[in-house]
XYZ file of N, CA, C and O in Angstrom:
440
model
N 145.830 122.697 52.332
C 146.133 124.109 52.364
C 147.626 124.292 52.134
O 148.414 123.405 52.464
N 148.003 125.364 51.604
C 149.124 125.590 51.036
C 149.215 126.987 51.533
O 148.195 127.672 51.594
N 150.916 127.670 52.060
C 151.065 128.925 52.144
C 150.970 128.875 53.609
O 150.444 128.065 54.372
N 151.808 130.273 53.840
C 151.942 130.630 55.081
C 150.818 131.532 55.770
O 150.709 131.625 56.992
N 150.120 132.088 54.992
C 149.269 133.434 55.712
C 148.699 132.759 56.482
O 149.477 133.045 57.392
N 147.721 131.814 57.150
C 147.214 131.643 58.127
C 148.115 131.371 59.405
O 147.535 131.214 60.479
N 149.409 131.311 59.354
C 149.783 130.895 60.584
C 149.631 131.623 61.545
O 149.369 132.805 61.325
N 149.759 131.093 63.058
C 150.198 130.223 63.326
C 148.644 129.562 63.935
O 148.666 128.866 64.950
N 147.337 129.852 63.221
C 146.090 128.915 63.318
C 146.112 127.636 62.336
O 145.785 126.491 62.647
N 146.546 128.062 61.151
C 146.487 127.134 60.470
C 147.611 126.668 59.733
O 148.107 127.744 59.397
N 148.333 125.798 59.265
C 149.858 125.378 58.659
C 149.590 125.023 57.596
O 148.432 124.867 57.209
N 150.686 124.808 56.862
C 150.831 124.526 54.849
C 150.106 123.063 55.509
O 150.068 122.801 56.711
N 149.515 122.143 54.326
C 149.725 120.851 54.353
C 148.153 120.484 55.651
O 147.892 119.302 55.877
N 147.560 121.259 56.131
C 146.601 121.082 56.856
C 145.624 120.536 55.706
O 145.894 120.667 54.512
N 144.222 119.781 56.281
C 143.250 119.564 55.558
C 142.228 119.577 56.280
O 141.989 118.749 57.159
N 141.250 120.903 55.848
C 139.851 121.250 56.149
C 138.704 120.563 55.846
O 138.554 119.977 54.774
N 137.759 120.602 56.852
C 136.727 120.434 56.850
C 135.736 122.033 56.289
O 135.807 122.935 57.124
N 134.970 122.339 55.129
C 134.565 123.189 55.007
C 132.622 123.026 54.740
O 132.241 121.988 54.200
N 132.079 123.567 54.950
C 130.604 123.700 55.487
C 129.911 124.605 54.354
O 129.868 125.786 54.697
N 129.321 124.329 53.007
C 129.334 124.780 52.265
C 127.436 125.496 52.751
O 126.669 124.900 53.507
N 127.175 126.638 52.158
C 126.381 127.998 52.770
C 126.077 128.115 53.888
O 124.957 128.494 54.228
N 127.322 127.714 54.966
C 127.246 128.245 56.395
C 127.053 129.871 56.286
O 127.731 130.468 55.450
N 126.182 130.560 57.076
C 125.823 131.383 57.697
C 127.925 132.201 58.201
O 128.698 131.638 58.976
N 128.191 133.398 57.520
C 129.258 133.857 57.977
C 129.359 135.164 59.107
O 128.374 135.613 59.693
N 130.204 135.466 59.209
C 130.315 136.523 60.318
C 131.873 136.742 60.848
O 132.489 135.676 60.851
N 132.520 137.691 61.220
C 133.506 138.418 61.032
C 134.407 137.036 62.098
O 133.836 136.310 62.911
N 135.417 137.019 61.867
C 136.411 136.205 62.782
C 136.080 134.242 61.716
O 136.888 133.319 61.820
N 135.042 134.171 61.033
C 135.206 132.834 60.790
C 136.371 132.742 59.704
O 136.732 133.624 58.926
N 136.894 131.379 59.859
C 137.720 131.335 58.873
C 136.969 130.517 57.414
O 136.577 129.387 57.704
N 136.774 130.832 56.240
C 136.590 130.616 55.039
C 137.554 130.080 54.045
O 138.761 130.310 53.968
N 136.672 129.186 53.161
C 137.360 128.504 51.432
C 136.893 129.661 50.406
O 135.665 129.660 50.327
N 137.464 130.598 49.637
C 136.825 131.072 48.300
C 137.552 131.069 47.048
O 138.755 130.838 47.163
N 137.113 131.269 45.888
C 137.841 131.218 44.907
C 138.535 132.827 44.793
O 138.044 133.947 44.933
N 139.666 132.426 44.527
C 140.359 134.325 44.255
C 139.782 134.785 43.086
O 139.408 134.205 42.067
N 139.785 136.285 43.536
C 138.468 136.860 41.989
C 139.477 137.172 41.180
O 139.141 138.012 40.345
N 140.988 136.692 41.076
C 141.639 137.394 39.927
C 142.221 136.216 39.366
O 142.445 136.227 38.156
N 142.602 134.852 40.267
C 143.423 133.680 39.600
C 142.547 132.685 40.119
O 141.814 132.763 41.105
N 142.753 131.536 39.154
C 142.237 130.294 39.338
C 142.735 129.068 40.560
O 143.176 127.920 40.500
N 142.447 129.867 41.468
C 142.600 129.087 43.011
C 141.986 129.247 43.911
O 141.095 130.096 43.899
N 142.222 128.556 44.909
C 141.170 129.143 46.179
C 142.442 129.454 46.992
O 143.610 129.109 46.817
N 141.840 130.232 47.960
C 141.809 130.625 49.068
C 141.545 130.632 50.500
O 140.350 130.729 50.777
N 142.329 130.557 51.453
C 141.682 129.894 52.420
C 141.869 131.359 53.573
O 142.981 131.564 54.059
N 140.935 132.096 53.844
C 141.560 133.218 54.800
C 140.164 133.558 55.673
O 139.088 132.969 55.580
N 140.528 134.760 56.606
C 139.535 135.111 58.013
C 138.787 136.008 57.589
O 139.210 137.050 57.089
N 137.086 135.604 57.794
C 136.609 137.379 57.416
C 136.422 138.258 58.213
O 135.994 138.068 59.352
N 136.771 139.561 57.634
C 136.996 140.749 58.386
C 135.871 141.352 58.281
O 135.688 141.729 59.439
N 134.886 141.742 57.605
C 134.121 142.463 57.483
C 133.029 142.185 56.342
O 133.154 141.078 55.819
N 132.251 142.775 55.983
C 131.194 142.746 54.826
C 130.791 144.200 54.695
O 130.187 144.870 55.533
N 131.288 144.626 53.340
C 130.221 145.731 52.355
C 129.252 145.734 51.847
O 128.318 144.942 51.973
N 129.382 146.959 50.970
C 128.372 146.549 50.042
C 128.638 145.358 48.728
O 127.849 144.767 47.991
N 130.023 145.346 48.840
C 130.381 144.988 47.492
C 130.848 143.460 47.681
O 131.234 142.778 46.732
N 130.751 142.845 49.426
C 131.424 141.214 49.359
C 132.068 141.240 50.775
O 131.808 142.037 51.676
N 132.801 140.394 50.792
C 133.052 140.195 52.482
C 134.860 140.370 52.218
O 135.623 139.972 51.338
N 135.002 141.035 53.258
C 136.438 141.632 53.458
C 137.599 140.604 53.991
O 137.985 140.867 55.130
N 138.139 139.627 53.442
C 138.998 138.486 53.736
C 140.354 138.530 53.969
O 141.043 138.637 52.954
N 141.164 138.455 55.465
C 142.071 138.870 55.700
C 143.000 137.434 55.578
O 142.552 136.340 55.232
N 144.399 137.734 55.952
C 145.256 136.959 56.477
C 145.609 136.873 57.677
O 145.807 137.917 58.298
N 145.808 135.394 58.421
C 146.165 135.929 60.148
C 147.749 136.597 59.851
O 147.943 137.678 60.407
N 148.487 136.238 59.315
C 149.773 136.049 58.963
C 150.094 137.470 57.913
O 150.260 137.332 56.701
N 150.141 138.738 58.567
C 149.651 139.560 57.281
C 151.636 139.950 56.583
O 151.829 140.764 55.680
N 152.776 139.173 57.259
C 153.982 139.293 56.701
C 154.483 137.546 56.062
O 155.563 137.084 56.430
N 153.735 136.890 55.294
C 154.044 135.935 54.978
C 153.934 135.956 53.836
O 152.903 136.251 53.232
N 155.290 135.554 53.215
C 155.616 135.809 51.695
C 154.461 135.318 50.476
O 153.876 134.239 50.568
N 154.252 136.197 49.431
C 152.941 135.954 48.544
C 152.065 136.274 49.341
O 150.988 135.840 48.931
N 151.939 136.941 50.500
C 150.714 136.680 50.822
C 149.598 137.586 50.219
O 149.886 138.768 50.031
N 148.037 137.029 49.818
C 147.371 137.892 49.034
C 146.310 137.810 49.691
O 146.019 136.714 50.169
N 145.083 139.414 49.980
C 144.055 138.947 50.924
C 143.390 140.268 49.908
O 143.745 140.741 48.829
N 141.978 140.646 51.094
C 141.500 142.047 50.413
C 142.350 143.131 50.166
O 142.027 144.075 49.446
N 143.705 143.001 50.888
C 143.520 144.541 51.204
C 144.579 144.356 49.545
O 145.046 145.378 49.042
N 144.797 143.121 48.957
C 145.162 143.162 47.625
C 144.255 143.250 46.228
O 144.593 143.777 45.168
N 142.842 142.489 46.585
C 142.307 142.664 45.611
C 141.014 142.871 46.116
O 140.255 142.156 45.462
N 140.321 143.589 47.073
C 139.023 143.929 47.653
C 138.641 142.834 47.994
O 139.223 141.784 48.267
N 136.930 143.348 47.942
C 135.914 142.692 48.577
C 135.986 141.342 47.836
O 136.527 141.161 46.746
N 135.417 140.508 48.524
C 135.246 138.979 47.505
C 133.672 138.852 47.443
O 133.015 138.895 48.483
N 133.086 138.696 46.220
C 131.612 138.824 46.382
C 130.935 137.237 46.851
O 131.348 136.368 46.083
N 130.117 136.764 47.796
C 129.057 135.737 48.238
C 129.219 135.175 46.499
O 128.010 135.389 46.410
N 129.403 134.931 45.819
C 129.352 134.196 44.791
C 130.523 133.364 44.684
O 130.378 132.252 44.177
N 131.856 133.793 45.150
C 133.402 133.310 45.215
C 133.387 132.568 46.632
O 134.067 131.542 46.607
N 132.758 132.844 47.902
C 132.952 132.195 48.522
C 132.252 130.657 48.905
O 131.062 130.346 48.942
N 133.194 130.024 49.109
C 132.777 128.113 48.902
C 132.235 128.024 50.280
O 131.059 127.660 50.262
N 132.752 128.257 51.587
C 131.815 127.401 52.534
C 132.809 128.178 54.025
O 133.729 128.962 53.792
N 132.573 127.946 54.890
C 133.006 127.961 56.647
C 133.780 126.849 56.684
O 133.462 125.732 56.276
N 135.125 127.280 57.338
C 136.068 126.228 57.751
C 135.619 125.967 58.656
O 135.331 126.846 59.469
N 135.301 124.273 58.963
C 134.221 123.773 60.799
C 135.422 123.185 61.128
O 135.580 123.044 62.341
N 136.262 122.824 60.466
C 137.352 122.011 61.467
C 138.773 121.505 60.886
O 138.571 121.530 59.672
N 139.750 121.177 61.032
C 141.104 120.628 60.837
C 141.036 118.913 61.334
O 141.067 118.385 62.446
N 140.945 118.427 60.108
C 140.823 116.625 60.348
C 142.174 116.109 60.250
O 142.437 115.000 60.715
N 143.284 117.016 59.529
C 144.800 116.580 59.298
C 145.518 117.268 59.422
O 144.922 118.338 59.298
N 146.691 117.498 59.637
C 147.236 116.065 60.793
C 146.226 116.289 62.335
O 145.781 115.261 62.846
N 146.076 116.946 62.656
C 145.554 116.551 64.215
C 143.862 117.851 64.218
O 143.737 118.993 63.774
N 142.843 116.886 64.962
C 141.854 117.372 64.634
C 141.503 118.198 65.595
O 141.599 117.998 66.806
N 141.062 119.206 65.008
C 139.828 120.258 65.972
C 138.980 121.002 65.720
O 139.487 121.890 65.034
N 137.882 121.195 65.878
C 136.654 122.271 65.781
C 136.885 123.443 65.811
O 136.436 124.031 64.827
N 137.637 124.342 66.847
C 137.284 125.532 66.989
C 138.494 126.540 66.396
O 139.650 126.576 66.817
N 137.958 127.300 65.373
C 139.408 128.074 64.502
C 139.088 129.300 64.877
O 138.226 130.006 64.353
N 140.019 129.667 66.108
C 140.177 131.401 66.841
C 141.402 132.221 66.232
O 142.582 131.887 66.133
N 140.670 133.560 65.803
C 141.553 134.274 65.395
C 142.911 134.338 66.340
O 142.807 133.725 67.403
N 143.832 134.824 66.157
C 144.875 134.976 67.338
C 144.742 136.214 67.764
O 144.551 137.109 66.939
N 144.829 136.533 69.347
C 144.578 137.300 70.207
C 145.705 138.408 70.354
O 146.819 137.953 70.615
N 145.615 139.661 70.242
C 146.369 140.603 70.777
C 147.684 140.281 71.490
O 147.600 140.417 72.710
N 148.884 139.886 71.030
C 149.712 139.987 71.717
C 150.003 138.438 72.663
O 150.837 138.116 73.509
N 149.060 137.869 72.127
C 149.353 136.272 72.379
C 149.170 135.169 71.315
O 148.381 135.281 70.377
N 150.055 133.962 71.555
C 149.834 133.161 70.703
C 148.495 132.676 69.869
O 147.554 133.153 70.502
N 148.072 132.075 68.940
C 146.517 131.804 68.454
C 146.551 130.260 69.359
O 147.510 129.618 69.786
N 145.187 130.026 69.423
C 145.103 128.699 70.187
C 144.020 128.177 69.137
O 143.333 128.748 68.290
N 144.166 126.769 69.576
C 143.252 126.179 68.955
C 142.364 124.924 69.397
O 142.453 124.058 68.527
N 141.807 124.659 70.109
C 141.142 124.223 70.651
C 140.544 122.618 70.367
O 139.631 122.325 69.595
N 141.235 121.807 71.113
C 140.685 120.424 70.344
C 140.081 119.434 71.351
O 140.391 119.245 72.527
N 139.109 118.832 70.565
C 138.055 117.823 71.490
C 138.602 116.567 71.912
O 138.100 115.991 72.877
N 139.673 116.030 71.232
C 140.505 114.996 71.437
C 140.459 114.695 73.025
O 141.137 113.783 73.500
């Protein structure tokens, strides 16, 4: 992963574990391809329309940063899979949005 928008859940240089047609729902974090450039994406979903699932940034002041509220909905066809876990550098299962006014945590089985 590359880029700042997920911090401070997720860091540049991390490497995911992703779960390809996991079952989604608002708060998971997701892999998709961007519907305008040839890359992926790694961000939180916010919601689902009619038109695709609403993909935020935790990090919504981190430079470049690009989510829906830049190029909409992302349609179930762009998205690759459910982030299940962080294997690098240090591993853990559980990826929580960050909480109101407190740090994000992250939870590891170690």
């Amino acid at each position: 992963m590359t880029g700042e928008s997920m911090l401070p859940v997720l860091r540049p240089g991390d490497w995911l574990l992703v779960r390809r047609g996991a079952r989604l729902a608002p708060g998971h974090v997701v892999v998709a391809r961007h519907p305008r450039e040839a890359r992926l994406i790694v961000k939180r979903v916010a919601w689902r329309d009619r038109h695709g699932w609403w993909l935020e940034s935790d990090n919504q002041r981190a430079p470049g940063r690009q989510d829906s509220w830049d190029f909409g909905a992302v349609p179930d066809d762009l998205i690759l899979g459910r982030v299940i876990a962080r294997y690098w550098p240090r591993p853990s299962v559980r990826l929580r949005a960050p909480r109101r006014g407190r740090s994000a945590r992250i939870r590891d089985d170690a």
